[in-house]
Amino acid sequence: MRNKINGSLTIVGAGPGDPELITLKAIRAVEQADVILYDALVNPVILTHNNLGKHYFVGKRKGEHSFKQSEINTMLVDFVLEGKNVVRLKGGDVSVFARAAEEITHAERFGISAKLIPGISSFTGIAAAHRIPLTRRCMYESIWITTGYTCDGKPSEDIAHAAQSSATVVILMGMTHLEEIISIFKKYKPAEYPIGIVQNGTLPNEKWVTGTLQNIVKRVKDEGISNPATIFVGSAVEDKTALWKIQKEIQHA
Ligand SMILES: C[S@@+](CC[C@H](N)C(=O)[O-])C[C@H]1O[C@@H](n2cnc3c(N)ncnc32)[C@H](O)[C@@H]1O
């Protein structure tokens, strides 16, 4: 028979970047944690809600040791078995390219049942902040979210499927393969098809660029846009409610 587990594991979505774009439930979990393991895309301001616990950075930063997923899994379980209330804090939402499933599965092997607290994903947070209607009645009927960087280091094959659809396509982790992604879209969509890219969305150091399949690669280089960035492709990007569209119209007035 297993010993009683006194600790707990809560996997928490920290939102897209702005430290106020987080749920009340997430803040309560952070406040009560004995231990917090957090990623690079978590705004450190959120950690100030926790004065008593220990905080471990387990994300990837240039020039620093980056933790393997297996090491993170082990740390989570070890802390819970020591009786600690552990919060695993992740950028955005816990169900969108967050590797929460691996952590849940590993914890379950030790009889630990993780609780999940959703967050605002970067793509919905950024779209709303820029007034991009990812869907709009009778106009844009679906959203397709995919990754530009799969577990084998290549863009997802779903990008070609998405490019053939009329969905608003959102690509996370796509900057490394931007040129390849654009050339896939060009096979199925006209050169003037709209695209917008936002780096550090919802944060004071946010940068963004808009353009078309034809000119976006150059514009990204000119503006120095890099990771972490979210790519939006489709007519919704050029919707008349989108903030950058309005700003452009004001500039040209
Ligand atoms: C590993 S995924 C995590 C996604 C996260 N779970 C979510 O729901 O947003 C990391 C990618 O999310 C996107 N991302 C996260 N935060 C962002 C931000 N503030 N601005 C732009 N893109 C962001 C980028 O594409 C980044 O490479």
Coordinates of N, CA and C in Angstrom, one line a residue, residues 45-214:
V45 N 6.7 39.0 -12.0 CA 5.8 39.8 -11.1 C 4.8 38.9 -10.4
I46 N 4.4 37.9 -11.1 CA 3.4 37.0 -10.5 C 3.9 36.3 -9.3
L47 N 5.2 36.1 -9.2 CA 5.9 35.4 -8.1 C 5.8 36.3 -6.8
T48 N 5.6 37.6 -7.0 CA 5.5 38.5 -5.8 C 4.2 38.2 -5.0
H49 N 3.3 37.4 -5.6 CA 2.1 37.0 -4.8 C 2.4 35.9 -3.8
N50 N 3.7 35.4 -3.8 CA 4.1 34.4 -2.9 C 5.3 34.8 -2.1
N51 N 5.1 35.0 -0.8 CA 6.3 35.5 0.0 C 7.0 34.4 0.7
L52 N 6.3 33.3 1.0 CA 6.9 32.3 1.9 C 7.5 31.1 1.2
G53 N 7.1 30.8 0.0 CA 7.6 29.6 -0.7 C 8.9 29.8 -1.4
K54 N 9.4 28.7 -1.9 CA 10.7 28.7 -2.7 C 10.3 28.7 -4.2
H55 N 11.1 29.5 -5.0 CA 10.8 29.6 -6.4 C 11.9 29.1 -7.2
Y56 N 11.6 28.2 -8.1 CA 12.7 27.6 -9.0 C 12.4 27.9 -10.4
F57 N 13.3 28.5 -11.1 CA 13.2 28.8 -12.5 C 13.6 27.5 -13.3
V58 N 12.7 26.9 -14.1 CA 13.0 25.7 -14.8 C 12.9 25.9 -16.3
G59 N 12.9 27.1 -16.7 CA 12.7 27.4 -18.2 C 14.0 27.4 -18.9
K60 N 14.0 27.9 -20.1 CA 15.2 28.0 -20.9 C 15.6 29.5 -21.1
R61 N 16.8 29.8 -20.7 CA 17.4 31.1 -20.9 C 18.8 31.0 -21.5
K62 N 19.1 31.9 -22.4 CA 20.4 31.8 -23.0 C 21.5 31.8 -22.0
G63 N 22.4 30.8 -22.2 CA 23.6 30.8 -21.3 C 23.4 30.2 -20.0
E64 N 22.1 29.7 -19.7 CA 21.9 29.1 -18.4 C 21.5 27.6 -18.6
H65 N 21.8 26.8 -17.5 CA 21.4 25.4 -17.6 C 19.9 25.3 -17.9
S66 N 19.5 24.5 -18.9 CA 18.1 24.4 -19.1 C 17.7 23.0 -18.7
F67 N 16.6 22.9 -18.0 CA 16.1 21.7 -17.4 C 15.4 20.8 -18.5
K68 N 15.8 19.5 -18.4 CA 15.0 18.6 -19.3 C 13.7 18.3 -18.7
Q69 N 12.7 18.0 -19.5 CA 11.4 17.7 -19.0 C 11.4 16.6 -17.9
S70 N 12.3 15.6 -18.1 CA 12.4 14.5 -17.1 C 12.8 15.0 -15.8
E71 N 13.7 16.0 -15.8 CA 14.2 16.6 -14.5 C 13.1 17.4 -13.8
I72 N 12.3 18.1 -14.6 CA 11.2 18.8 -14.0 C 10.2 17.9 -13.4
N73 N 9.9 16.8 -14.2 CA 8.9 15.8 -13.7 C 9.4 15.3 -12.3
T74 N 10.7 15.0 -12.2 CA 11.3 14.4 -11.0 C 11.2 15.4 -9.8
M75 N 11.5 16.7 -10.1 CA 11.5 17.7 -9.1 C 10.0 17.8 -8.5
L76 N 9.1 17.9 -9.5 CA 7.7 18.0 -9.0 C 7.3 16.9 -8.1
V77 N 7.6 15.7 -8.5 CA 7.1 14.5 -7.7 C 7.9 14.5 -6.3
D78 N 9.2 14.8 -6.4 CA 10.0 14.8 -5.1 C 9.4 15.8 -4.1
F79 N 9.1 17.0 -4.6 CA 8.6 18.0 -3.7 C 7.2 17.6 -3.1
V80 N 6.4 17.1 -3.9 CA 5.1 16.7 -3.4 C 5.2 15.5 -2.4
L81 N 6.1 14.6 -2.7 CA 6.3 13.5 -1.7 C 6.9 14.0 -0.4
E82 N 7.6 15.1 -0.5 CA 8.2 15.7 0.8 C 7.1 16.4 1.6
G83 N 5.9 16.5 1.0 CA 4.7 17.1 1.7 C 4.5 18.5 1.3
K84 N 5.1 19.0 0.2 CA 5.0 20.4 -0.2 C 3.8 20.6 -1.1
N85 N 3.2 21.8 -1.0 CA 2.1 22.2 -2.0 C 2.9 22.8 -3.1
V86 N 2.9 22.2 -4.3 CA 3.7 22.6 -5.4 C 2.8 23.2 -6.5
V87 N 3.3 24.4 -6.9 CA 2.6 25.0 -8.1 C 3.6 25.0 -9.3
R88 N 3.1 24.4 -10.4 CA 3.9 24.4 -11.6 C 3.3 25.5 -12.5
L89 N 4.0 26.6 -12.6 CA 3.5 27.8 -13.3 C 4.0 27.9 -14.7
K90 N 3.0 28.0 -15.6 CA 3.4 27.9 -17.1 C 2.8 29.2 -17.8
G91 N 3.5 29.6 -18.8 CA 3.0 30.7 -19.6 C 1.7 30.4 -20.3
G92 N 0.8 31.4 -20.4 CA -0.4 31.1 -21.2 C -1.4 30.2 -20.5
D93 N -1.9 29.3 -21.3 CA -2.8 28.2 -20.7 C -2.1 26.9 -20.6
V94 N -2.6 26.1 -19.7 CA -1.9 24.8 -19.4 C -2.2 23.7 -20.5
S95 N -3.2 24.0 -21.3 CA -3.5 22.9 -22.3 C -3.0 23.3 -23.7
V96 N -2.3 24.4 -23.9 CA -1.9 24.7 -25.2 C -0.3 24.7 -25.2
F97 N 0.2 23.7 -25.9 CA 1.6 23.5 -26.1 C 2.4 23.8 -24.7
A98 N 1.9 23.1 -23.7 CA 2.4 23.4 -22.4 C 3.1 22.2 -21.7
R99 N 3.0 21.0 -22.3 CA 3.6 19.8 -21.8 C 3.1 19.4 -20.4
A100 N 1.9 19.9 -20.1 CA 1.3 19.5 -18.8 C 0.9 18.0 -18.8
A101 N 0.6 17.5 -19.9 CA 0.2 16.0 -20.0 C 1.3 15.1 -19.5
E102 N 2.6 15.5 -19.9 CA 3.7 14.7 -19.4 C 3.9 14.8 -17.9
E103 N 3.6 16.0 -17.4 CA 3.8 16.1 -15.9 C 2.7 15.4 -15.2
I104 N 1.5 15.5 -15.7 CA 0.4 14.8 -15.1 C 0.6 13.3 -15.1
T105 N 1.0 12.8 -16.2 CA 1.2 11.3 -16.3 C 2.3 10.8 -15.4
H106 N 3.4 11.6 -15.3 CA 4.5 11.2 -14.5 C 4.0 11.2 -13.0
A107 N 3.3 12.3 -12.6 CA 2.9 12.4 -11.2 C 1.9 11.3 -10.9
E108 N 1.1 10.9 -11.8 CA 0.1 9.8 -11.5 C 0.8 8.5 -11.2
R109 N 2.0 8.3 -11.8 CA 2.8 7.0 -11.5 C 3.1 6.9 -10.0
F110 N 3.1 8.1 -9.3 CA 3.4 8.1 -7.9 C 2.2 8.3 -7.1
G111 N 1.1 8.2 -7.7 CA -0.2 8.3 -7.0 C -0.6 9.8 -6.7
I112 N 0.0 10.7 -7.5 CA -0.3 12.1 -7.3 C -1.2 12.5 -8.4
S113 N -2.4 13.1 -8.0 CA -3.4 13.6 -9.0 C -3.2 15.1 -9.1
A114 N -2.8 15.6 -10.2 CA -2.6 17.0 -10.4 C -3.9 17.7 -10.6
K115 N -4.0 19.0 -10.0 CA -5.1 19.8 -10.3 C -4.7 20.8 -11.4
L116 N -5.6 21.2 -12.3 CA -5.2 22.1 -13.3 C -6.0 23.4 -13.2
I117 N -5.3 24.6 -13.4 CA -6.0 25.9 -13.4 C -5.7 26.5 -14.7
P118 N -6.7 26.8 -15.5 CA -6.5 27.3 -16.8 C -6.0 28.8 -16.8
G119 N -5.4 29.2 -17.9 CA -4.9 30.5 -18.0 C -5.3 31.1 -19.4
I120 N -5.1 32.4 -19.6 CA -5.4 33.0 -20.9 C -4.2 32.6 -21.8
S121 N -4.5 31.9 -22.9 CA -3.4 31.6 -23.8 C -2.9 32.8 -24.4
S122 N -1.6 32.7 -24.9 CA -1.0 33.9 -25.5 C -1.8 34.3 -26.8
F123 N -2.3 33.3 -27.5 CA -2.9 33.7 -28.8 C -4.3 34.4 -28.6
T124 N -5.1 34.0 -27.6 CA -6.3 34.7 -27.3 C -6.1 36.0 -26.7
G125 N -5.1 36.1 -25.8 CA -4.8 37.3 -25.1 C -4.3 38.4 -26.1
I126 N -3.4 37.9 -26.9 CA -2.8 38.9 -27.9 C -3.9 39.3 -28.9
A127 N -4.6 38.4 -29.4 CA -5.7 38.7 -30.4 C -6.6 39.7 -29.8
A128 N -7.1 39.5 -28.6 CA -8.0 40.5 -27.9 C -7.3 41.8 -27.7
A129 N -6.1 41.8 -27.3 CA -5.4 43.1 -27.0 C -5.2 43.9 -28.3
H130 N -5.1 43.2 -29.5 CA -4.9 43.9 -30.8 C -6.3 44.0 -31.5
R131 N -7.3 43.6 -30.8 CA -8.7 43.7 -31.4 C -8.8 42.9 -32.7
I132 N -8.1 41.7 -32.8 CA -8.2 40.9 -34.0 C -9.4 39.9 -33.7
P133 N -10.4 39.9 -34.5 CA -11.5 38.9 -34.2 C -11.1 37.6 -34.8
L134 N -10.6 36.7 -34.0 CA -10.2 35.4 -34.6 C -11.3 34.7 -35.3
T135 N -12.5 34.9 -34.7 CA -13.7 34.4 -35.4 C -14.7 35.6 -35.5
R136 N -15.5 35.6 -36.5 CA -16.5 36.7 -36.7 C -17.7 36.1 -37.4
R137 N -18.8 36.4 -36.9 CA -20.1 35.9 -37.5 C -20.1 36.1 -39.0
C138 N -20.4 35.0 -39.7 CA -20.5 35.0 -41.2 C -19.2 35.3 -41.9
M139 N -18.1 35.5 -41.2 CA -16.9 35.9 -41.9 C -15.7 34.9 -41.6
Y140 N -15.3 34.8 -40.4 CA -14.2 33.8 -40.1 C -14.8 32.8 -39.1
E141 N -14.9 31.6 -39.7 CA -15.7 30.6 -38.9 C -14.9 29.7 -38.0
S142 N -13.6 29.6 -38.2 CA -12.9 28.8 -37.3 C -11.4 29.3 -37.1
I143 N -10.8 28.7 -36.1 CA -9.4 29.0 -35.7 C -8.6 27.7 -35.8
W144 N -7.4 27.8 -36.3 CA -6.6 26.7 -36.4 C -5.3 27.0 -35.7
I145 N -5.0 26.4 -34.6 CA -3.8 26.7 -33.8 C -2.8 25.6 -34.0
T146 N -1.6 25.9 -34.5 CA -0.6 24.9 -34.7 C 0.8 25.3 -34.3
T147 N 1.7 24.4 -34.3 CA 3.0 24.7 -33.9 C 4.0 24.8 -35.1
G148 N 4.9 25.7 -35.0 CA 5.9 25.8 -36.1 C 7.1 25.0 -35.8
Y149 N 7.1 24.3 -34.6 CA 8.3 23.6 -34.2 C 7.8 22.3 -33.5
T150 N 7.8 21.2 -34.2 CA 7.3 19.9 -33.5 C 8.4 19.2 -32.8
C151 N 8.1 18.1 -32.2 CA 9.1 17.4 -31.4 C 10.3 16.9 -32.2
D152 N 10.2 16.8 -33.5 CA 11.4 16.5 -34.3 C 12.0 17.7 -34.9
G153 N 11.6 18.9 -34.4 CA 12.3 20.1 -34.8 C 11.9 20.7 -36.1
K154 N 10.8 20.2 -36.7 CA 10.3 20.7 -38.0 C 9.0 21.4 -37.8
P155 N 8.6 22.2 -38.9 CA 7.2 22.8 -38.8 C 6.2 21.6 -38.8
S156 N 5.1 21.8 -38.2 CA 4.1 20.8 -38.2 C 3.5 20.6 -39.6
E157 N 3.2 19.3 -40.0 CA 2.6 19.0 -41.3 C 1.2 19.6 -41.3
D158 N 0.6 19.9 -40.2 CA -0.7 20.5 -40.1 C -0.7 21.9 -40.8
I159 N 0.5 22.6 -40.9 CA 0.5 23.9 -41.5 C 0.0 23.9 -42.9
A160 N 0.4 22.8 -43.7 CA -0.1 22.7 -45.0 C -1.6 22.5 -45.1
H161 N -2.1 21.7 -44.1 CA -3.6 21.5 -44.1 C -4.3 22.8 -43.7
A162 N -3.7 23.5 -42.7 CA -4.3 24.8 -42.3 C -4.3 25.8 -43.4
A163 N -3.2 25.8 -44.2 CA -3.1 26.8 -45.2 C -4.1 26.6 -46.3
Q164 N -4.7 25.4 -46.4 CA -5.7 25.1 -47.4 C -7.1 25.4 -46.9
S165 N -7.2 25.7 -45.6 CA -8.5 26.0 -45.0 C -8.8 27.5 -45.1
S166 N -10.0 27.9 -44.7 CA -10.3 29.3 -44.6 C -10.2 29.8 -43.1
A167 N -9.7 28.9 -42.3 CA -9.6 29.3 -40.8 C -8.6 30.4 -40.6
T168 N -8.8 31.1 -39.5 CA -7.7 32.0 -39.1 C -6.7 31.1 -38.5
V169 N -5.5 31.2 -39.0 CA -4.4 30.2 -38.6 C -3.5 31.0 -37.6
V170 N -3.3 30.3 -36.4 CA -2.4 30.9 -35.4 C -1.2 29.9 -35.2
I171 N 0.0 30.4 -35.4 CA 1.2 29.5 -35.2 C 2.0 30.0 -34.1
L172 N 2.2 29.1 -33.1 CA 3.1 29.3 -32.0 C 4.4 28.7 -32.3
M173 N 5.5 29.2 -31.7 CA 6.8 28.7 -31.9 C 7.2 28.5 -33.3
G174 N 6.8 29.6 -34.1 CA 7.0 29.5 -35.6 C 8.1 30.3 -36.1
M175 N 8.8 31.1 -35.3 CA 9.8 32.1 -35.8 C 11.0 31.4 -36.4
T176 N 11.5 30.4 -35.9 CA 12.7 29.7 -36.4 C 12.5 29.2 -37.8
H177 N 11.2 28.8 -38.1 CA 11.0 28.3 -39.5 C 10.1 29.2 -40.3
L178 N 10.1 30.5 -40.0 CA 9.2 31.4 -40.6 C 9.2 31.3 -42.1
E179 N 10.4 31.4 -42.7 CA 10.5 31.4 -44.2 C 9.8 30.1 -44.8
E180 N 10.1 29.0 -44.1 CA 9.5 27.7 -44.6 C 8.0 27.7 -44.5
I181 N 7.5 28.3 -43.3 CA 6.1 28.4 -43.1 C 5.4 29.2 -44.2
I182 N 6.0 30.4 -44.5 CA 5.5 31.3 -45.5 C 5.4 30.6 -46.8
S183 N 6.5 29.8 -47.2 CA 6.5 29.2 -48.5 C 5.4 28.1 -48.6
I184 N 5.1 27.5 -47.5 CA 4.0 26.5 -47.5 C 2.7 27.3 -47.8
F185 N 2.4 28.4 -47.1 CA 1.2 29.2 -47.3 C 1.1 29.7 -48.7
K186 N 2.2 30.0 -49.3 CA 2.2 30.6 -50.7 C 1.7 29.6 -51.7
K187 N 1.9 28.3 -51.4 CA 1.4 27.3 -52.3 C -0.1 27.3 -52.4
Y188 N -0.8 27.8 -51.4 CA -2.3 27.7 -51.4 C -3.0 29.0 -51.3
K189 N -2.3 30.1 -51.0 CA -2.9 31.4 -50.8 C -2.2 32.4 -51.6
P190 N -3.0 33.5 -52.0 CA -2.4 34.5 -52.8 C -1.3 35.3 -52.0
A191 N -0.4 35.9 -52.8 CA 0.7 36.7 -52.2 C 0.3 37.8 -51.3
E192 N -0.9 38.3 -51.5 CA -1.3 39.4 -50.6 C -2.1 39.0 -49.4
Y193 N -2.1 37.7 -49.1 CA -2.8 37.1 -48.0 C -2.2 37.7 -46.7
P194 N -3.1 38.2 -45.8 CA -2.6 39.0 -44.6 C -2.0 38.1 -43.5
I195 N -1.0 38.7 -42.9 CA -0.3 38.1 -41.8 C 0.2 39.1 -40.7
G196 N 0.0 38.8 -39.5 CA 0.5 39.7 -38.4 C 1.3 38.9 -37.4
I197 N 2.4 39.5 -36.9 CA 3.2 38.8 -35.9 C 3.4 39.7 -34.7
V198 N 3.3 39.1 -33.5 CA 3.4 39.9 -32.3 C 4.5 39.2 -31.4
Q199 N 5.4 40.0 -31.0 CA 6.5 39.5 -30.1 C 6.2 40.1 -28.7
N200 N 6.4 39.3 -27.6 CA 6.2 39.8 -26.3 C 4.8 40.4 -26.1
G201 N 3.8 39.8 -26.6 CA 2.4 40.3 -26.6 C 2.0 40.6 -25.2
T202 N 1.2 41.7 -25.0 CA 0.6 42.2 -23.8 C 1.7 42.7 -22.8
L203 N 2.9 42.8 -23.2 CA 4.0 43.3 -22.3 C 4.5 44.7 -22.7
P204 N 5.1 45.5 -21.9 CA 5.5 46.8 -22.3 C 6.6 46.8 -23.4
N205 N 7.3 45.7 -23.6 CA 8.3 45.6 -24.7 C 7.7 44.9 -25.9
E206 N 6.4 44.9 -26.0 CA 5.8 44.2 -27.2 C 6.2 44.9 -28.5
K207 N 6.4 44.1 -29.5 CA 6.7 44.5 -30.9 C 5.7 43.8 -31.8
W208 N 5.3 44.5 -32.9 CA 4.5 43.7 -33.8 C 4.7 44.2 -35.2
V209 N 4.4 43.4 -36.2 CA 4.5 43.7 -37.6 C 3.4 43.1 -38.4
T210 N 2.9 43.8 -39.4 CA 1.9 43.2 -40.2 C 2.4 43.3 -41.7
G211 N 1.8 42.5 -42.5 CA 2.2 42.4 -43.9 C 1.4 41.4 -44.7
T212 N 2.0 40.9 -45.7 CA 1.4 39.8 -46.5 C 2.4 38.7 -46.7
L213 N 1.9 37.6 -47.3 CA 2.9 36.5 -47.5 C 4.1 36.9 -48.3
Q214 N 3.8 37.9 -49.1 CA 4.9 38.4 -50.0 C 6.0 39.2 -49.3

